[in-house]
Short mmCIF file of C-alpha atoms and ligand atoms in Angstrom, two decimals:
data_model
loop_
_atom_site.label_atom_id
_atom_site.label_comp_id
_atom_site.label_asym_id
_atom_site.label_seq_id
_atom_site.Cartn_x
_atom_site.Cartn_y
_atom_site.Cartn_z
CA MET A 431 256.35 253.74 97.17
CA ASN A 432 258.69 253.25 94.24
CA LYS A 433 258.04 254.50 90.71
CA ARG A 434 256.95 251.11 89.36
CA THR A 435 254.35 250.70 92.13
CA PHE A 436 253.09 254.25 91.49
CA ILE A 437 252.65 253.58 87.77
CA LYS A 438 250.82 250.34 88.59
CA LEU A 439 248.54 252.25 90.95
CA PHE A 440 247.69 254.70 88.22
CA ALA A 441 247.01 251.91 85.77
CA ALA A 442 244.68 250.33 88.30
CA THR A 443 242.78 253.54 88.93
CA VAL A 444 242.32 254.15 85.22
CA ALA A 445 240.75 250.71 84.88
CA SER A 446 238.41 251.48 87.76
CA PRO A 447 238.13 255.22 88.19
CA SER A 448 236.77 255.11 91.70
CA VAL A 449 238.37 256.20 94.91
CA MET A 450 240.61 253.43 96.19
CA ARG A 451 242.32 252.68 99.46
CA MET A 452 245.82 252.05 98.24
CA LEU A 453 247.52 250.63 101.24
CA ALA A 454 246.51 247.01 100.91
CA TRP A 455 247.25 246.99 97.17
CA ALA A 456 250.61 248.62 97.56
CA GLY A 457 251.85 246.20 100.20
CA GLN A 458 251.63 248.62 103.14
CA GLU A 459 253.75 251.25 101.42
CA ARG A 460 252.47 254.77 101.91
CA LEU A 461 252.19 257.28 99.09
CA LYS A 462 255.30 259.50 99.11
CA ASN A 463 256.80 262.30 97.04
CA TRP A 464 259.47 261.50 94.43
CA ALA A 465 262.41 262.06 96.78
CA GLY A 466 260.77 259.94 99.49
CA ASN A 467 261.31 262.62 102.16
CA LEU A 468 257.58 263.27 102.50
CA GLU A 469 254.92 260.68 103.27
CA TYR A 470 251.63 262.20 102.17
CA ASN A 471 248.86 262.43 104.75
CA THR A 472 246.45 260.30 102.78
CA ASP A 473 246.71 257.42 100.35
CA ARG A 474 243.26 258.11 98.95
CA LEU A 475 243.93 258.67 95.26
CA HIS A 476 241.31 259.22 92.59
CA THR A 477 242.06 259.36 88.90
CA SER A 478 239.97 261.19 86.31
CA ILE A 479 240.13 260.54 82.62
CA SER A 480 237.93 263.38 81.33
CA LEU A 481 236.87 266.94 82.07
CA GLU A 482 233.40 265.71 83.06
CA GLN A 483 234.88 263.23 85.56
CA VAL A 484 236.99 266.01 87.07
CA GLN A 485 233.91 268.21 87.40
CA ASP A 486 231.86 265.43 89.04
CA TYR A 487 234.64 264.59 91.48
CA VAL A 488 235.27 268.22 92.45
CA LYS A 489 231.53 268.79 93.04
CA LYS A 490 231.33 265.68 95.25
CA GLU A 491 234.38 266.27 97.43
CA SER A 492 234.63 268.91 100.16
CA LYS A 493 238.46 268.87 100.19
CA LEU A 494 241.06 267.66 97.67
CA LYS A 495 244.48 268.33 96.16
CA VAL A 496 245.67 267.65 92.64
CA LEU A 497 248.79 265.52 92.58
CA GLY A 498 251.13 266.03 89.63
CA THR A 499 254.32 263.99 89.28
CA ARG A 500 255.14 264.40 93.05
CA HIS A 501 258.46 266.19 92.48
CA CYS A 502 258.04 268.86 95.16
CA PHE A 503 260.16 268.49 98.28
CA ASN A 504 257.77 270.22 100.69
CA ASN A 505 254.09 269.65 101.52
CA ILE A 506 252.65 272.00 98.84
CA ALA A 507 250.89 269.04 97.17
CA ASP A 508 249.97 267.19 100.38
CA SER A 509 246.43 266.41 101.49
CA LYS A 510 244.79 264.85 104.52
CA ASP A 511 241.61 264.22 102.54
CA GLY A 512 242.22 262.97 99.02
CA PHE A 513 244.22 263.34 95.83
CA LEU A 514 243.08 263.78 92.28
CA SER A 515 245.47 262.63 89.56
CA LEU A 516 245.05 263.65 85.92
CA LYS A 517 247.79 261.28 84.77
CA PRO A 518 245.63 259.70 82.03
CA MET A 519 244.70 263.15 80.68
CA ASP A 520 248.11 263.36 79.05
CA LYS A 521 247.30 263.97 75.40
CA VAL A 522 248.16 266.83 73.08
CA VAL A 523 244.76 268.41 72.50
CA ALA A 524 245.67 270.76 69.64
CA ILE A 525 248.62 272.33 67.93
CA ASP A 526 248.04 275.64 66.18
CA THR A 527 251.01 276.16 63.88
CA ALA A 528 249.79 279.57 62.69
CA LYS A 529 249.37 280.97 66.19
CA ARG A 530 252.36 278.94 67.41
CA THR A 531 250.64 277.37 70.40
CA VAL A 532 250.11 273.85 71.69
CA THR A 533 247.27 272.86 74.03
CA ILE A 534 247.84 269.87 76.30
CA GLY A 535 245.93 267.81 78.83
CA ALA A 536 247.20 268.69 82.33
CA GLY A 537 248.51 265.19 83.06
CA ILE A 538 251.25 265.34 80.43
CA THR A 539 254.95 265.68 81.32
CA TYR A 540 257.60 267.65 79.43
CA GLY A 541 259.21 264.30 78.62
CA GLN A 542 256.06 263.23 76.77
CA LEU A 543 255.36 266.55 75.03
CA CYS A 544 258.82 267.56 73.81
CA PRO A 545 259.59 264.77 71.29
CA TYR A 546 256.07 265.21 69.86
CA LEU A 547 256.61 268.96 69.44
CA ASP A 548 260.04 268.49 67.91
CA GLY A 549 258.57 265.97 65.47
CA LYS A 550 256.16 268.69 64.32
CA GLY A 551 259.06 271.15 63.92
CA PHE A 552 258.46 273.11 67.14
CA ALA A 553 260.10 273.75 70.51
CA LEU A 554 259.47 275.30 73.92
CA HIS A 555 261.60 278.25 75.00
CA ASN A 556 263.18 276.45 77.96
CA LEU A 557 263.11 273.41 80.24
CA ALA A 558 264.00 272.61 83.86
CA SER A 559 266.90 270.34 84.82
CA LEU A 560 264.68 267.30 84.25
CA PRO A 561 261.88 266.42 81.79
CA HIS A 562 260.09 264.02 84.15
CA ILE A 563 257.75 266.63 85.70
CA SER A 564 254.15 267.47 84.79
CA ILE A 565 253.64 270.73 82.90
CA ALA A 566 250.69 271.79 85.10
CA GLY A 567 252.63 271.09 88.32
CA ALA A 568 255.74 272.87 87.03
CA CYS A 569 253.83 275.99 85.97
CA SER A 570 251.92 276.00 89.30
CA THR A 571 255.19 276.38 91.24
CA ALA A 572 257.11 278.67 88.82
CA THR A 573 259.59 275.96 87.91
CA HIS A 574 262.47 277.35 85.84
CA GLY A 575 265.57 276.56 83.83
CA SER A 576 268.34 279.04 83.14
CA GLY A 577 269.15 281.81 80.66
CA GLN A 578 269.21 285.50 81.23
CA LYS A 579 266.64 286.12 78.51
CA ASN A 580 264.49 283.11 79.46
CA GLY A 581 261.50 283.48 81.76
CA ASN A 582 260.46 280.53 83.94
CA LEU A 583 258.47 277.69 82.35
CA ALA A 584 255.11 279.23 83.36
CA THR A 585 255.82 282.27 81.15
CA ALA A 586 255.15 280.04 78.12
CA ALA A 587 251.54 279.50 79.27
CA SER A 588 249.07 281.56 77.23
CA ALA A 589 245.77 279.94 78.32
CA LEU A 590 244.40 277.72 81.09
CA GLU A 591 241.28 275.62 81.56
CA ILE A 592 240.46 275.32 85.28
CA VAL A 593 237.72 273.46 87.15
CA THR A 594 236.88 275.66 90.14
CA ALA A 595 235.48 274.60 93.52
CA ASP A 596 231.84 274.56 92.33
CA GLY A 597 232.75 272.22 89.46
CA LYS A 598 232.41 274.92 86.82
CA VAL A 599 234.93 275.35 84.00
CA VAL A 600 236.80 278.65 83.75
CA ASN A 601 238.86 279.50 80.67
CA LEU A 602 241.53 282.15 81.09
CA SER A 603 243.88 283.54 78.46
CA ARG A 604 246.77 285.96 78.44
CA GLU A 605 245.20 287.84 75.53
CA ARG A 606 241.73 288.25 77.06
CA ASP A 607 242.15 288.16 80.82
CA ASP A 608 245.40 290.02 81.30
CA GLU A 609 245.92 290.54 85.07
CA THR A 610 243.60 287.71 86.19
CA PHE A 611 245.57 285.41 83.95
CA ASN A 612 248.87 286.69 85.37
CA GLY A 613 247.51 285.88 88.82
CA ALA A 614 246.33 282.37 87.92
CA VAL A 615 249.31 280.82 86.10
CA VAL A 616 251.60 280.32 89.10
CA GLY A 617 248.58 279.21 91.11
CA LEU A 618 250.25 276.98 93.75
CA GLY A 619 247.32 274.59 93.35
CA ALA A 620 245.04 277.07 95.13
CA LEU A 621 242.60 278.06 92.38
CA GLY A 622 241.24 274.74 91.22
CA VAL A 623 242.07 271.81 88.97
CA ILE A 624 243.96 272.85 85.85
CA THR A 625 242.70 270.51 83.12
CA LYS A 626 244.33 272.09 80.05
CA VAL A 627 247.29 274.39 79.42
CA THR A 628 248.11 276.22 76.20
CA LEU A 629 251.81 276.97 75.69
CA ASP A 630 253.69 279.25 73.29
CA ILE A 631 255.91 277.34 70.89
CA GLN A 632 258.61 278.39 68.43
CA PRO A 633 260.38 276.72 65.51
CA SER A 634 262.49 273.79 66.65
CA PHE A 635 266.20 274.41 67.19
CA ARG A 636 269.34 272.41 67.83
CA MET A 637 271.79 272.95 70.64
CA ARG A 638 275.27 272.09 71.86
CA GLN A 639 276.35 271.74 75.45
CA TYR A 640 279.89 272.34 76.72
CA VAL A 641 281.11 271.89 80.28
CA TYR A 642 284.11 273.67 81.81
CA GLU A 643 285.78 272.68 85.07
CA ASN A 644 287.20 274.79 87.89
CA LEU A 645 286.25 278.38 87.23
CA PRO A 646 287.99 280.62 89.78
CA LEU A 647 285.49 282.48 91.98
CA SER A 648 287.48 285.69 91.37
CA GLU A 649 286.67 285.40 87.64
CA LEU A 650 282.98 284.92 88.41
CA LYS A 651 283.07 287.98 90.65
CA ASP A 652 284.59 290.17 87.94
CA HIS A 653 282.83 288.71 84.89
CA PHE A 654 279.45 287.42 86.10
CA ASP A 655 277.48 289.04 83.25
CA ALA A 656 279.90 287.88 80.54
CA ILE A 657 279.84 284.31 81.89
CA GLU A 658 276.05 284.20 82.21
CA SER A 659 275.52 285.63 78.73
CA SER A 660 277.97 283.24 77.06
CA GLY A 661 275.16 280.83 76.14
CA TYR A 662 271.38 280.52 75.74
CA SER A 663 271.28 278.79 79.13
CA VAL A 664 274.16 278.72 81.62
CA SER A 665 274.35 276.76 84.89
CA LEU A 666 277.12 277.00 87.46
CA PHE A 667 277.65 274.08 89.83
CA THR A 668 279.69 274.52 92.99
CA ASP A 669 280.37 272.80 96.30
CA TRP A 670 281.58 276.24 97.55
CA GLN A 671 285.02 274.78 98.29
CA LYS A 672 288.43 275.99 97.08
CA GLN A 673 287.16 279.37 95.84
CA ARG A 674 285.88 277.88 92.60
CA ILE A 675 282.86 276.92 90.54
CA ASN A 676 283.32 273.19 89.95
CA GLU A 677 281.45 273.03 86.63
CA VAL A 678 280.10 275.60 84.16
CA TRP A 679 277.45 274.15 81.80
CA ILE A 680 276.98 276.28 78.66
CA LYS A 681 274.01 275.37 76.47
CA SER A 682 273.94 277.27 73.19
CA ARG A 683 271.80 277.23 70.06
CA VAL A 684 273.67 276.17 66.93
CA GLU A 685 272.40 279.00 64.66
CA GLU A 686 274.84 281.60 63.41
CA GLY A 687 275.09 284.45 65.88
CA GLU A 688 273.86 282.22 68.75
CA ALA A 689 276.59 279.57 68.77
CA PHE A 690 279.17 279.39 71.56
CA HIS A 691 282.66 278.84 70.15
CA ALA A 692 284.36 276.59 72.67
CA THR A 693 287.97 277.41 73.44
CA PRO A 694 290.15 275.20 75.69
CA GLU A 695 289.94 277.85 78.43
CA PHE A 696 286.98 279.95 79.61
CA PHE A 697 287.69 282.60 82.25
CA GLY A 698 290.39 280.36 83.70
CA ALA A 699 288.23 277.18 83.59
CA LYS A 700 289.25 274.15 81.50
CA LEU A 701 287.08 272.51 78.85
CA ALA A 702 285.97 269.06 80.06
CA THR A 703 287.12 266.12 77.99
CA ARG A 704 284.32 263.75 79.05
CA ASN A 705 280.64 264.02 79.95
CA LEU A 706 280.14 265.01 83.59
CA HIS A 707 277.41 264.76 86.22
CA PRO A 708 276.89 267.95 88.30
CA VAL A 709 278.04 265.86 91.27
CA VAL A 710 281.32 264.81 89.71
CA ALA A 711 281.49 261.51 91.60
CA LEU A 712 278.20 260.32 90.05
CA SER A 713 277.90 258.65 86.65
CA ALA A 714 277.24 260.98 83.70
CA GLU A 715 275.12 258.24 82.10
CA ASN A 716 272.01 259.99 83.51
CA CYS A 717 273.01 263.31 81.97
CA THR A 718 272.29 264.89 78.61
CA GLU A 719 275.02 264.76 75.98
CA GLN A 720 277.86 267.28 76.35
CA MET A 721 281.22 267.89 74.58
CA GLY A 722 279.59 270.05 71.90
CA VAL A 723 277.67 267.19 70.26
CA PRO A 724 274.71 268.85 68.51
CA GLY A 725 271.23 267.60 69.36
CA PRO A 726 267.58 268.61 69.66
CA TRP A 727 266.68 271.36 72.17
CA TYR A 728 264.82 268.94 74.46
CA GLU A 729 267.88 266.70 74.83
CA ARG A 730 270.23 269.57 75.73
CA LEU A 731 268.19 272.06 77.80
CA PRO A 732 267.62 269.63 80.72
CA HIS A 733 270.68 268.30 82.55
CA PHE A 734 269.09 264.88 83.05
CA ARG A 735 267.78 262.40 80.50
CA MET A 736 264.26 261.07 80.39
CA GLY A 737 264.21 257.40 81.38
CA PHE A 738 267.06 257.86 83.87
CA THR A 739 267.07 258.98 87.51
CA PRO A 740 267.55 262.74 87.58
CA SER A 741 269.92 264.39 90.04
CA ALA A 742 271.13 262.13 92.88
CA GLY A 743 267.83 260.43 93.81
CA LYS A 744 268.01 260.34 97.60
CA GLU A 745 268.22 264.06 98.32
CA LEU A 746 266.54 267.22 99.54
CA GLN A 747 266.44 270.53 97.66
CA SER A 748 266.15 274.24 98.52
CA GLU A 749 266.44 277.26 96.26
CA TYR A 750 266.37 281.04 96.69
CA PHE A 751 265.78 283.77 94.10
CA VAL A 752 267.68 287.02 94.49
CA PRO A 753 267.30 290.11 92.26
CA ARG A 754 269.87 289.91 89.51
CA GLN A 755 271.68 293.10 90.56
CA HIS A 756 272.63 291.41 93.87
CA ALA A 757 273.84 288.18 92.23
CA VAL A 758 277.54 288.48 93.02
CA GLU A 759 276.99 289.77 96.57
CA ALA A 760 274.57 286.91 97.31
CA ILE A 761 276.91 284.29 95.81
CA LEU A 762 279.81 285.58 97.91
CA ALA A 763 277.61 285.51 101.02
CA MET A 764 276.91 281.82 100.36
CA GLU A 765 280.59 281.12 99.72
CA ARG A 766 281.39 282.50 103.18
CA MET A 767 279.08 279.80 104.60
CA ARG A 768 281.08 277.02 102.89
CA ASP A 769 282.23 275.27 106.05
CA GLN A 770 278.73 275.28 107.53
CA VAL A 771 276.92 273.96 104.43
CA SER A 772 279.55 271.59 103.16
CA PRO A 773 278.83 268.56 105.43
CA SER A 774 275.16 268.49 104.28
CA LEU A 775 275.61 269.50 100.65
CA LEU A 776 275.70 267.36 97.51
CA ILE A 777 275.98 270.32 95.12
CA SER A 778 274.77 273.89 94.55
CA GLU A 779 273.59 275.32 91.24
CA ILE A 780 273.41 278.98 90.18
CA ARG A 781 271.06 279.97 87.35
CA THR A 782 269.58 283.18 85.92
CA ILE A 783 265.91 283.79 85.06
CA ALA A 784 264.32 286.72 83.22
CA ALA A 785 261.66 288.92 84.81
CA ASP A 786 257.97 288.16 84.20
CA ASN A 787 254.48 289.44 85.02
CA LEU A 788 253.15 286.42 86.92
CA TRP A 789 252.00 287.52 90.38
CA MET A 790 253.34 284.59 92.41
CA SER A 791 256.51 284.07 90.38
CA PRO A 792 259.70 284.76 92.35
CA CYS A 793 260.80 286.69 89.24
CA TYR A 794 257.75 288.98 89.18
CA LYS A 795 258.98 292.21 87.56
CA GLN A 796 262.62 291.40 88.38
CA ASP A 797 265.44 289.52 86.66
CA CYS A 798 266.76 286.99 89.15
CA VAL A 799 269.63 284.73 90.00
CA ALA A 800 268.57 281.47 91.66
CA ILE A 801 270.90 279.83 94.18
CA HIS A 802 270.01 276.18 94.59
CA PHE A 803 271.13 273.54 97.12
CA THR A 804 270.89 269.79 96.57
CA TRP A 805 271.23 268.40 100.08
CA LYS A 806 271.99 264.99 101.50
CA PRO A 807 268.76 263.45 102.82
CA ASP A 808 269.37 264.63 106.39
CA TRP A 809 266.44 266.88 107.36
CA PRO A 810 267.56 267.45 110.98
CA ALA A 811 270.82 268.99 109.69
CA VAL A 812 269.28 270.80 106.72
CA SER A 813 266.47 272.26 108.83
CA LYS A 814 269.11 273.94 111.01
CA LEU A 815 270.97 275.35 108.00
CA LEU A 816 268.01 276.85 106.13
CA PRO A 817 267.27 279.67 108.62
CA VAL A 818 270.97 280.62 108.61
CA ILE A 819 271.07 280.75 104.80
CA GLU A 820 267.77 282.65 104.72
CA LYS A 821 269.14 285.20 107.22
CA GLU A 822 272.20 285.77 104.99
CA LEU A 823 270.02 286.22 101.92
CA ALA A 824 267.31 288.31 103.64
CA PRO A 825 268.97 291.66 102.81
CA PHE A 826 268.37 290.79 99.14
CA ASN A 827 264.66 290.00 99.71
CA ALA A 828 265.35 286.39 98.71
CA ARG A 829 262.26 284.41 97.69
CA PRO A 830 262.14 280.64 98.16
CA HIS A 831 261.19 278.16 95.42
CA TRP A 832 257.54 277.28 96.17
CA GLY A 833 258.17 273.55 95.68
CA LYS A 834 261.40 273.15 97.66
CA LEU A 835 262.27 273.24 101.35
CA PHE A 836 262.34 276.59 103.15
CA THR A 837 261.65 278.05 106.59
CA ILE A 838 260.91 281.70 105.66
CA LEU A 839 257.92 282.83 107.73
CA PRO A 840 254.52 283.66 106.17
CA ALA A 841 254.78 287.32 107.24
CA GLU A 842 258.04 287.65 105.28
CA LEU A 843 256.51 285.92 102.23
CA HIS A 844 253.65 288.43 102.36
CA ARG A 845 256.14 291.30 102.63
CA ILE A 846 258.21 290.25 99.63
CA TYR A 847 255.29 289.21 97.36
CA LYS A 848 253.61 292.52 96.56
CA LYS A 849 250.77 290.78 94.71
CA MET A 850 249.97 288.38 97.57
CA PRO A 851 246.76 290.22 98.64
CA ASP A 852 245.50 290.13 95.04
CA PHE A 853 246.36 286.43 94.79
CA VAL A 854 244.47 285.68 98.01
CA GLU A 855 241.41 287.54 96.65
CA LEU A 856 241.65 285.74 93.30
CA SER A 857 241.84 282.34 95.02
CA LYS A 858 238.91 283.12 97.29
CA GLY A 859 236.85 284.05 94.23
CA TYR A 860 237.38 280.60 92.69
CA ASP A 861 237.47 278.64 95.94
CA PRO A 862 235.52 280.50 98.67
CA GLN A 863 235.39 277.55 101.12
CA GLY A 864 239.03 276.49 100.73
CA LYS A 865 238.33 273.17 99.00
CA PHE A 866 241.82 273.18 97.44
CA ARG A 867 243.66 274.50 100.49
CA ASN A 868 245.97 272.35 102.56
CA GLU A 869 248.32 272.93 105.49
CA TYR A 870 250.96 274.54 103.22
CA LEU A 871 248.54 277.03 101.67
CA ASN A 872 246.78 277.78 104.97
CA LYS A 873 250.13 278.56 106.59
CA ASN A 874 252.01 280.38 103.85
CA ILE A 875 249.28 282.13 101.87
CA PHE A 876 246.02 282.33 103.82
CA SER A 877 247.19 282.82 107.43
CA ILE A 878 247.69 286.61 107.22
C1 FAD B 1257 265.24 265.91 90.73
C2 FAD B 1257 264.48 267.20 90.68
C3 FAD B 1257 264.94 268.23 89.88
C4 FAD B 1257 264.25 269.46 89.86
N1 FAD B 1257 264.72 270.44 89.04
C5 FAD B 1257 264.09 271.63 89.02
C6 FAD B 1257 264.56 272.69 88.20
O1 FAD B 1257 265.47 272.53 87.39
N2 FAD B 1257 263.93 273.89 88.28
C7 FAD B 1257 262.90 274.11 89.14
O2 FAD B 1257 262.40 275.24 89.21
N3 FAD B 1257 262.39 273.11 89.88
C8 FAD B 1257 262.95 271.90 89.84
N4 FAD B 1257 262.44 270.87 90.60
C9 FAD B 1257 261.20 271.10 91.34
C10 FAD B 1257 259.97 270.73 90.48
O3 FAD B 1257 260.07 271.13 89.19
C11 FAD B 1257 258.71 271.36 91.02
O4 FAD B 1257 258.58 270.98 92.34
C12 FAD B 1257 257.43 271.04 90.21
O5 FAD B 1257 256.34 271.64 90.83
C13 FAD B 1257 257.18 269.57 90.07
O6 FAD B 1257 255.98 269.34 89.37
P1 FAD B 1257 255.02 268.12 89.85
O7 FAD B 1257 253.96 267.91 88.85
O8 FAD B 1257 255.86 266.96 90.22
O9 FAD B 1257 254.40 268.79 91.14
P2 FAD B 1257 253.62 268.15 92.41
O10 FAD B 1257 254.56 268.08 93.54
O11 FAD B 1257 252.89 266.92 92.04
O12 FAD B 1257 252.59 269.36 92.64
C14 FAD B 1257 253.04 270.67 92.82
C15 FAD B 1257 251.88 271.64 93.00
O13 FAD B 1257 251.18 271.77 91.75
C16 FAD B 1257 249.81 271.48 91.96
N5 FAD B 1257 249.30 270.87 90.74
C17 FAD B 1257 249.84 269.87 90.02
N6 FAD B 1257 249.06 269.60 88.95
C18 FAD B 1257 248.00 270.43 89.04
C19 FAD B 1257 246.82 270.62 88.25
N7 FAD B 1257 246.58 269.89 87.14
N8 FAD B 1257 245.93 271.55 88.64
C20 FAD B 1257 246.14 272.29 89.75
N9 FAD B 1257 247.22 272.16 90.52
C21 FAD B 1257 248.14 271.24 90.16
C22 FAD B 1257 249.78 270.53 93.16
O14 FAD B 1257 248.51 270.52 93.79
C23 FAD B 1257 250.85 271.18 94.02
O15 FAD B 1257 250.31 272.29 94.69
C24 FAD B 1257 263.07 269.63 90.63
C25 FAD B 1257 262.60 268.58 91.41
C26 FAD B 1257 263.27 267.38 91.42
C27 FAD B 1257 262.73 266.25 92.24
#
């Protein structure tokens, strides 16, 4: 199902908010995730436009999953029974300029929220590589950007409104509910339907983005900390070939003391003289402005522009989080696999993320480096590579991105997530019969 058909489907369900069989309408196309690598196990899609409708639907159904913007690569969002979409609940509910918070309906995307916030003189602390994703879905999977002082996107959440399995509304806040809140924010869709999220905001800021080409791996090895701390958010793109990082993207705030002063050379890399795509062969038209042109935070923090296809389009993705102190060792371990990964790889990205207190975050209580793989859409080949990569990264207790492809076994996930037993208890409290559980959750979270 392409994006236009999906939008039309949503429009149709808003007009008639009843459960619909979509197949006939959509010309026999099945409902798929954004990348098209996963055909969902049902095309039964219900849309709610209010909290009361969500409550009624949840009470009525014995099994359901909330579908966000479908940007996960694995079956975390899949359902055999039925989907609930909150797409029309995409309004800003309140902005509290004194407390510096914004409360949003859970159907909104970063792409919708950010220009609004900027217009009011405010900003979020960070963004992922793309603005197209829903805020509720991103927070539920611990989606992140980069920056050694920047926590993942879920760390901005300060309150949640959730409809639990019995249809009741639970309000949780960081201030009041402390550990329960820390357990609920990266909820993997297991606790209930998030209907509202409150996010911390800060005064709006402007940024510049510079890209350098061909950073020698030896420089990265010796100066990893200096390179990563050169900007507010730094991303390294590599195909692991020729002992080099192909592109270094440095995003810095323009304020005095924060600005990055671009020199023609940076640790042996050369300043790019044109905008680049992370996959150098692809057009940079889809990418945010580079070459030091100042612009608003929400048009520099993501790599990809709203209204354009992010990344490559037809692709698979995997990503592993390694404690920051093992960053260089883990990167070198991946570099040694260059000949194995290269035939299946489009590009890798290396980012840093600050530690947080969210139970199911891969960065729980530890600063991390995330090593990401954008793969060609060849699952038979990629599925053979993932266990090999995971074996190499196992000595560092690598944690997989919850929304990307991985083969790490449930027992290992339980070993490396110390708060897993507490999360299981918390979920069972809100959803005793497993109304919101699917194959992914049953296997990875509830099987042990
Ligand atoms: C091109 C591309 C680039 C990406 N870049 C990044 C990146 O830079 N950094 C990164 O970390 N990730 C990245 N991702 C992954 C992506 O951010 C995550 O997979 C994110 O979860 C997508 O949000 P979604 O709304 O599309 O989620 P969906 O796939 O729709 O849902 C994800 C999970 O959230 C749950 N959920 C969604 N909404 C609700 C709700 N209202 N209440 C309860 N549960 C809910 C779903 O049930 C499911 O369990 C990228 C993905 C793509 C396709």
